[in-house]
Short mmCIF file of C-alpha atoms in Angstrom, two decimals:
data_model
loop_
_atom_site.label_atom_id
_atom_site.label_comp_id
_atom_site.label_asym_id
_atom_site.label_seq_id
_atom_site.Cartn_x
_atom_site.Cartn_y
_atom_site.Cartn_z
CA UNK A 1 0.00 0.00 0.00
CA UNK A 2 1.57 3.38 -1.09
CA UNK A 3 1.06 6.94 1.04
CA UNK A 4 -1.49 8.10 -0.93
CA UNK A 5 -3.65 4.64 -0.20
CA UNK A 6 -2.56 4.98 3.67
CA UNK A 7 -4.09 8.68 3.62
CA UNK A 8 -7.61 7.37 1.90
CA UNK A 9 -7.37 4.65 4.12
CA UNK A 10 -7.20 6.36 7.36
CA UNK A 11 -9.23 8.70 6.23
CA UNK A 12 -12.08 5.95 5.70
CA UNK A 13 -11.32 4.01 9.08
CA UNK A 14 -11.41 7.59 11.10
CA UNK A 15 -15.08 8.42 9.46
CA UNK A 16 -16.54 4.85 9.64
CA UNK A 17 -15.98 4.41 12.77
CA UNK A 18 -15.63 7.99 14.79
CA UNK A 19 -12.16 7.01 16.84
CA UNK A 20 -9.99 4.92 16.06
CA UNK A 21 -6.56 3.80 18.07
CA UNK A 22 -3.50 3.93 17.16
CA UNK A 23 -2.81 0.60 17.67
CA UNK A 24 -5.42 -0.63 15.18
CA UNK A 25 -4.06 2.06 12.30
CA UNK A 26 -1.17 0.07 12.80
CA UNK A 27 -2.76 -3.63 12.34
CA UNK A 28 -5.07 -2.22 9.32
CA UNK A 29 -1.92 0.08 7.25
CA UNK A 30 0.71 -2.97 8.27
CA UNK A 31 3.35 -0.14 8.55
CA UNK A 32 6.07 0.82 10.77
CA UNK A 33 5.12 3.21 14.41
CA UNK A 34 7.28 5.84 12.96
CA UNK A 35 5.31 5.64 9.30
CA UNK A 36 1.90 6.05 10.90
CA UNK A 37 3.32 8.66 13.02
CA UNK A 38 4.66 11.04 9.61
CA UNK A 39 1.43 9.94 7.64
CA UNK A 40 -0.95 11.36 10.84
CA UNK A 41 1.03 14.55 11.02
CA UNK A 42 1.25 15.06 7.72
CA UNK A 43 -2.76 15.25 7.08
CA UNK A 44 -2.89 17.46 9.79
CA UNK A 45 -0.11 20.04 8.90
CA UNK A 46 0.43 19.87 5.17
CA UNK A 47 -3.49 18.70 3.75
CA UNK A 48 -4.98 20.29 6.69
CA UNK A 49 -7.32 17.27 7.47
CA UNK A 50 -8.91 17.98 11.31
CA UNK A 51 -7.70 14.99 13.03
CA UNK A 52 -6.76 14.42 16.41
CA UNK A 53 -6.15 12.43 18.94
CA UNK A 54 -8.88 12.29 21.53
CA UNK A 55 -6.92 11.48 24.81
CA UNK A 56 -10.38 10.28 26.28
CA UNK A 57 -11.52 8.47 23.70
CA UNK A 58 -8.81 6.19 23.28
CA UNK A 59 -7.75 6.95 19.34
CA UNK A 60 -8.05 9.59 16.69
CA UNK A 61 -11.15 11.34 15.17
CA UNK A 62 -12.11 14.19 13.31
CA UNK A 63 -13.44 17.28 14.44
CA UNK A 64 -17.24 18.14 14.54
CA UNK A 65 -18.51 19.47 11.05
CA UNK A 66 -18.01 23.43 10.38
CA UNK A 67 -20.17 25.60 10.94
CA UNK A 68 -22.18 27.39 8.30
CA UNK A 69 -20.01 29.87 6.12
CA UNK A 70 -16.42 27.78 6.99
CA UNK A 71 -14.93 25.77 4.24
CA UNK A 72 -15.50 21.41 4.65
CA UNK A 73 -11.53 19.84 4.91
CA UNK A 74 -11.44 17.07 2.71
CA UNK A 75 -8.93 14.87 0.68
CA UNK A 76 -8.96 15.95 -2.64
CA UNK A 77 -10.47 13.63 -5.20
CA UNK A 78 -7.40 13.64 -7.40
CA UNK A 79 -4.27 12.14 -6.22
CA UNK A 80 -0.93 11.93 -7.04
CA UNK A 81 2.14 10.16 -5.66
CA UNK A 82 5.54 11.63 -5.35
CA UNK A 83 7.06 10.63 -8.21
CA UNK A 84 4.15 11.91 -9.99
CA UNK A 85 3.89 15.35 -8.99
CA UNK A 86 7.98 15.55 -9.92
CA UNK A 87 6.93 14.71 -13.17
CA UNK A 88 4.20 17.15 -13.18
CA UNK A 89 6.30 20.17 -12.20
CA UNK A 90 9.05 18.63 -14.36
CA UNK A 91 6.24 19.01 -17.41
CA UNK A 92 5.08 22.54 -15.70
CA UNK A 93 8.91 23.63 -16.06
CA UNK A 94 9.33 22.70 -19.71
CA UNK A 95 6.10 24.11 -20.86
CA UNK A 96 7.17 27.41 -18.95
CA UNK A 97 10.30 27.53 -21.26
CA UNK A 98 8.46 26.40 -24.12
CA UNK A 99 5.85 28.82 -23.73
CA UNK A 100 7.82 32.24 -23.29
CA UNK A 101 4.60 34.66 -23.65
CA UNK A 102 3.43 33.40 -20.89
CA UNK A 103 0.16 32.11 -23.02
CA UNK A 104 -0.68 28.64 -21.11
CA UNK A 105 1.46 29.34 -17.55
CA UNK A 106 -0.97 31.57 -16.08
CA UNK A 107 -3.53 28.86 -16.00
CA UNK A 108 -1.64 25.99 -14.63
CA UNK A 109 0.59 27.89 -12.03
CA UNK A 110 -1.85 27.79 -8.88
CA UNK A 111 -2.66 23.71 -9.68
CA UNK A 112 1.43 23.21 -9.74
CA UNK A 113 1.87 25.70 -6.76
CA UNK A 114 -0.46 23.75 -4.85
CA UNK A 115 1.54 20.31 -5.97
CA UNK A 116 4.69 21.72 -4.67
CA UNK A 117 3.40 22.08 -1.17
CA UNK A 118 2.93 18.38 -1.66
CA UNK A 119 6.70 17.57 -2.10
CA UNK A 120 8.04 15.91 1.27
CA UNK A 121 11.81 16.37 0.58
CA UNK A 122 14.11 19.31 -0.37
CA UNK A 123 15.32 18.11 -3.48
CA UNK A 124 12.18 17.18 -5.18
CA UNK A 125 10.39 21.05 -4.97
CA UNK A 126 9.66 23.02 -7.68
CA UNK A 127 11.92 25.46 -7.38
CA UNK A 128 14.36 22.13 -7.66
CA UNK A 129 13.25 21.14 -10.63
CA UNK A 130 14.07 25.13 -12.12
CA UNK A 131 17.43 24.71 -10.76
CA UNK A 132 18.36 21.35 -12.32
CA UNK A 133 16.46 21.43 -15.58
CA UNK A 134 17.61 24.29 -18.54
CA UNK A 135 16.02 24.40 -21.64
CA UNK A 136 17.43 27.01 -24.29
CA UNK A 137 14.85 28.05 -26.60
CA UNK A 138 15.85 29.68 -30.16
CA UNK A 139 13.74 31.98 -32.40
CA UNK A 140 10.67 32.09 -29.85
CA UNK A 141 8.31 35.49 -31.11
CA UNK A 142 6.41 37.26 -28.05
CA UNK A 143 2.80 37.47 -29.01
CA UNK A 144 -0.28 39.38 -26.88
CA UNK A 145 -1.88 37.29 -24.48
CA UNK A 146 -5.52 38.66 -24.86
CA UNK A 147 -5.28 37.19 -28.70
CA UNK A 148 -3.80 34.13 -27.73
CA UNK A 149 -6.79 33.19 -25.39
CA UNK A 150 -9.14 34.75 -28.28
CA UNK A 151 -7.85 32.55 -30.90
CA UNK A 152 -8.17 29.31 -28.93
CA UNK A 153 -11.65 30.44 -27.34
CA UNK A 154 -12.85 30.87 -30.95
CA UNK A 155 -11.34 27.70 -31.62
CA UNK A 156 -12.50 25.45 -29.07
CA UNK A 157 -16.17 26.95 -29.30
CA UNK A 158 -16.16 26.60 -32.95
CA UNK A 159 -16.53 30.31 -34.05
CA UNK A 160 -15.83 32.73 -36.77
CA UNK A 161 -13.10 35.75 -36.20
CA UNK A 162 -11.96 38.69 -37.67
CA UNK A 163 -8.56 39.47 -37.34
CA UNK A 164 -5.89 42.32 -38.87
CA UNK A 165 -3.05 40.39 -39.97
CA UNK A 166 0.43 41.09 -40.97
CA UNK A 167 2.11 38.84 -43.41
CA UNK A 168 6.01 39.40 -43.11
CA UNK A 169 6.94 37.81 -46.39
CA UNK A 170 4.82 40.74 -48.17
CA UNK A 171 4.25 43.26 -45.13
CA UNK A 172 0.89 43.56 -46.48
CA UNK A 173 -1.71 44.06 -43.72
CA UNK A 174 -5.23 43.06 -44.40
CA UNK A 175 -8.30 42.65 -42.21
CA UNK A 176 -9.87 38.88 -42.93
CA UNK A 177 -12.66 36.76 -41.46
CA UNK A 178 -11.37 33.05 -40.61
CA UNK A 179 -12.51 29.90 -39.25
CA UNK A 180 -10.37 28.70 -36.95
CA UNK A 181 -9.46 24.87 -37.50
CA UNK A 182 -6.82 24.02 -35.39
CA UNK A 183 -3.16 25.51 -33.23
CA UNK A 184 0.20 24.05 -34.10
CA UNK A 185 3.29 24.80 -32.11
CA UNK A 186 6.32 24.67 -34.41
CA UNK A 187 10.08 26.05 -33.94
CA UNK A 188 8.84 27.88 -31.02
CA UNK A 189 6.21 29.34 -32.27
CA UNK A 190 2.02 29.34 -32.47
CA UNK A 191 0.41 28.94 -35.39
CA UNK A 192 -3.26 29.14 -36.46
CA UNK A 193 -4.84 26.36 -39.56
CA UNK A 194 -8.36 28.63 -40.65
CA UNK A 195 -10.53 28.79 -43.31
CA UNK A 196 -9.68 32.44 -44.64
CA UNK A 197 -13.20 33.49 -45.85
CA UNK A 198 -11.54 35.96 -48.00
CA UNK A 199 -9.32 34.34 -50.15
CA UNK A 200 -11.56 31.08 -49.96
CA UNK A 201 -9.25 28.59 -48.94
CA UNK A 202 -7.31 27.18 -46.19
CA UNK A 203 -4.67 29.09 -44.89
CA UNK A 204 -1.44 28.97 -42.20
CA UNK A 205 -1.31 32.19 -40.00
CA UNK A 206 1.69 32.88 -37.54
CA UNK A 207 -0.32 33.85 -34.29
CA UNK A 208 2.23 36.53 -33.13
CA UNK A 209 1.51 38.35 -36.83
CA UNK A 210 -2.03 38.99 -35.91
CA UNK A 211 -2.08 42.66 -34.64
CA UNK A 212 -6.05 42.56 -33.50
CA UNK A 213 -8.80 39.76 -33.40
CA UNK A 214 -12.73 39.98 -32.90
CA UNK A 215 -14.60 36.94 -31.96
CA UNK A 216 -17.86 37.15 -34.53
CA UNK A 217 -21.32 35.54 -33.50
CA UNK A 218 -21.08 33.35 -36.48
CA UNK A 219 -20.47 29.56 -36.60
CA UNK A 220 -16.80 28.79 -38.02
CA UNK A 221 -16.57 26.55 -41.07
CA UNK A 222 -14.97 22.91 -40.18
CA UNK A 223 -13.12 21.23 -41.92
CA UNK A 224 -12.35 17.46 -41.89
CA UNK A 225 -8.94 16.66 -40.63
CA UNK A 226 -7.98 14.87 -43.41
CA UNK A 227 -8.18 17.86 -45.80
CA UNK A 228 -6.56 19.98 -43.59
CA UNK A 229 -3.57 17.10 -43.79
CA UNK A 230 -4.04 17.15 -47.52
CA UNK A 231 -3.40 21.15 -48.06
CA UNK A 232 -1.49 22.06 -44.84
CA UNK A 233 0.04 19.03 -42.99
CA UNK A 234 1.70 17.28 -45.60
CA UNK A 235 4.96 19.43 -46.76
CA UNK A 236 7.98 20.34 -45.14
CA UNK A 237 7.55 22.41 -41.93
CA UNK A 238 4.97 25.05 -41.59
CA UNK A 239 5.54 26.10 -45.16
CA UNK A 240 3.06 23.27 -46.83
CA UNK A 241 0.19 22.81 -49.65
CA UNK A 242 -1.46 20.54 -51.87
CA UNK A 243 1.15 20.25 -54.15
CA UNK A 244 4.24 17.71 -52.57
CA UNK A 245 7.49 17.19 -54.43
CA UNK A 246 10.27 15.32 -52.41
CA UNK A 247 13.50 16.61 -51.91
CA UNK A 248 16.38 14.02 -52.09
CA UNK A 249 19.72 15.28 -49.57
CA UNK A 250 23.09 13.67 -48.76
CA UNK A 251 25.23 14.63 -46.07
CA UNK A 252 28.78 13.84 -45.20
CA UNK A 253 29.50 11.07 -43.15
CA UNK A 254 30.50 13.59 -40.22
CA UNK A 255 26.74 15.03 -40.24
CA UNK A 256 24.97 12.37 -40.99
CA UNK A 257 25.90 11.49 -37.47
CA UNK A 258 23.52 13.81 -36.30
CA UNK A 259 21.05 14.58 -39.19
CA UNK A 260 20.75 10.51 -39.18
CA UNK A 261 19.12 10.91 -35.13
CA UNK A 262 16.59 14.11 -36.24
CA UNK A 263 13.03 13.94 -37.36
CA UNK A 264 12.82 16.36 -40.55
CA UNK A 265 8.85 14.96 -41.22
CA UNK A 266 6.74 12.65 -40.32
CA UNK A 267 6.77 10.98 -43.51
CA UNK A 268 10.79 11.31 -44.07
CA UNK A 269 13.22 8.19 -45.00
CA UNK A 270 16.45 8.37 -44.50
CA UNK A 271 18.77 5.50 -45.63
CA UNK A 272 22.56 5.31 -44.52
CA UNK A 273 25.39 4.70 -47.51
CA UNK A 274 28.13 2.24 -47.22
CA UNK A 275 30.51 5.24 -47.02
CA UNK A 276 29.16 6.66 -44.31
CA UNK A 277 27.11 9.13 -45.47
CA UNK A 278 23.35 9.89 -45.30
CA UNK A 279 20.42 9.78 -47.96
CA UNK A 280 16.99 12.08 -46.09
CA UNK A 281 13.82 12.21 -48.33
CA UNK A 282 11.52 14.97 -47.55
CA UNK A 283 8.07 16.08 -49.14
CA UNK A 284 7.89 19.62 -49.23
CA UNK A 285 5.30 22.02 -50.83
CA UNK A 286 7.03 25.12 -50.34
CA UNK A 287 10.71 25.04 -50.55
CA UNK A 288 11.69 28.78 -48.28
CA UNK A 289 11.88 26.94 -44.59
CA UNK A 290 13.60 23.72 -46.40
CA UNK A 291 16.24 25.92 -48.22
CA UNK A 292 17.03 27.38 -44.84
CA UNK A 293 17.89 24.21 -42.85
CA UNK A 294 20.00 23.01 -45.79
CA UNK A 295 21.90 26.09 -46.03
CA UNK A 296 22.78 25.53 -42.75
CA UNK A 297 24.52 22.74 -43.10
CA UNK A 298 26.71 24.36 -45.79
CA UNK A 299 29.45 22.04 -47.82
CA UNK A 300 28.13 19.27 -45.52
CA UNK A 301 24.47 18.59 -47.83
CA UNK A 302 24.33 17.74 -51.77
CA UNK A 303 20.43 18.35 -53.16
CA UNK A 304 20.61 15.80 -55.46
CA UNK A 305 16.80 16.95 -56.66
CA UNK A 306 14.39 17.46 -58.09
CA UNK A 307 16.23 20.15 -60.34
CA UNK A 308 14.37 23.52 -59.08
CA UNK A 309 15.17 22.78 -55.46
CA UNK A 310 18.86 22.59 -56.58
CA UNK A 311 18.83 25.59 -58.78
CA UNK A 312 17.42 27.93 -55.53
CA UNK A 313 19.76 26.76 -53.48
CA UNK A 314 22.36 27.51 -55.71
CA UNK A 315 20.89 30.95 -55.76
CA UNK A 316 20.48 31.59 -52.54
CA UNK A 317 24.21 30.95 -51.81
CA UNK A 318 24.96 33.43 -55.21
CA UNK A 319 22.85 35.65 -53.26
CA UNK A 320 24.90 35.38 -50.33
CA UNK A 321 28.42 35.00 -51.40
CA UNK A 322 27.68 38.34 -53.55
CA UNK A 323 26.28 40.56 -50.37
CA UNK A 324 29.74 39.82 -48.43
CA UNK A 325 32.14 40.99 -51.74
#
């Protein structure tokens, strides 16, 4: 029987049967004085349970009921055990760091404040897990808040919006009426799958980019999964659409060490050469966000096709070799 069974347990003995001695805890748990002794106190001074030991009686019992307007002391109906609650804060910690506007934090910090409190040892608080666990992030864009929540509100209650966007590739700015469809969180960043009512089609918009957003009283327009998987889930990155080619790289033996290990796509095969080297397939739709993670590996990736991807690569690198003459 683990601690959080012990605590139900006494719990249930105490209130069938009004007192309860120590003596018979002891025969009913099958644990150690010193073990009953911790589990007792802590109810008392860490849940706040009203137990105690009735000298007279001959055992333990709970105080008398509250009286009206006082808040009822019970065991909370969801329980974890220790090693649980690490994880928990362990997950509360990354998604902090993942999560750098502050967008989901707000809502989960008083349920992981209150796990905390339930941590028995020094090394296993919260503010232990902080110390002990880094996470870097790269690239991550601040966004509002107040349109985060009114995006996924819309979203989850299946209505229309109208929001002012900003596209960076174009700085155009246009106002637009969307259906929201679904949030992805990629490199970092949120972004929004709608139905864009103006152009008529499905459409990828970078949360941060939206400078204002209305929730409308009109019912959003869904979409089937599948189709949004069809149009914007099945090229390269966030930069996909209905029409796939697949990109064929090599890299050296020394990065195909590490390129080997990563996950590109979903639907990406890589197969390793008998020199040490490394052949990734990759369907993309629009080539900008693949021509950027191949440039980074410089000398150490070949295209080897389909013929236009290896023509803009070569220009981008023209491009570049010609701003630093």
């Amino acid at each position: 029987m683990d601690r959080t069974e012990r605590f139900y347990k006494i719990d249930q003995l105490i209130r069938a049967r009004g007192v309860v001695s120590f003596d018979t805890l002891l025969a009913e748990l099958e644990v150690s004085r010193a073990t009953l002794k911790r589990d007792l106190q802590y109810l008392r001074d860490r849940l706040s349970l009203p137990i105690v030991h009735d000298r007279d009686a001959g055992g333990y019992r709970r105080l008398p009921a509250p009286t009206q307007g006082q808040r009822t002391v019970e065991l909370p109906g969801l329980w974890f055990s220790a090693q649980e609650i690490h994880a928990l804060l362990t997950m509360q910690h990354l998604l902090a760091n993942l999560d750098k506007g502050g967008l989901l934090g707000p809502h989960v910090t008083p349920l992981m404040d209150r796990l905390s409190e339930f941590m028995q040892t020094p090394d296993s608080t919260a503010q232990a897990v902080r110390d002990r666990v880094r996470i870097l992030g790269q690239a991550a864009r601040p966004m509002p808040l107040a349109h985060f929540e009114k995006v996924g509100a819309a979203l989850l209650k299946r209505q229309r919006l109208r929001i002012t966007y900003r596209a960076r590739g174009t700085d155009e700015t246009t106002e637009r009426e969307i259906s929201p469809q679904r949030l992805v969180h990629y490199r970092e960043n949120w972004y929004l799958d709608a139905w864009c009512h103006l152009r008529d089609g499905l459409r990828n918009f970078a949360v941060d980019a939206i400078l204002q957003a209305e929730t409308l009283d009109k019912k959003a327009r869904d979409i089937s999964p599948r189709q949004l998987d069809a149009v914007l889930g099945a090229g390269y990155g966030i930069f996909s659409g209905a029409r796939v080619q697949w990109a064929t790289l090599r890299f050296t033996p020394l990065r195909a060490r590490w390129v080997g290990a990563e996950s590109w796509h979903p639907k990406q095969k890589g197969t390793w050469q008998t020199d040490g080297s490394y052949l990734l397939e990759v369907p993309y739709a629009d080539d900008r966000e693949l021509i950027m993670d191949i440039l980074k590996y410089g000398a150490d990736c070949k295209v080897l096709g389909p013929p236009g991807l290896r023509t803009r690569v070569m220009e981008a690198l023209d491009a570049a070799r010609a701003r630093y003459r």
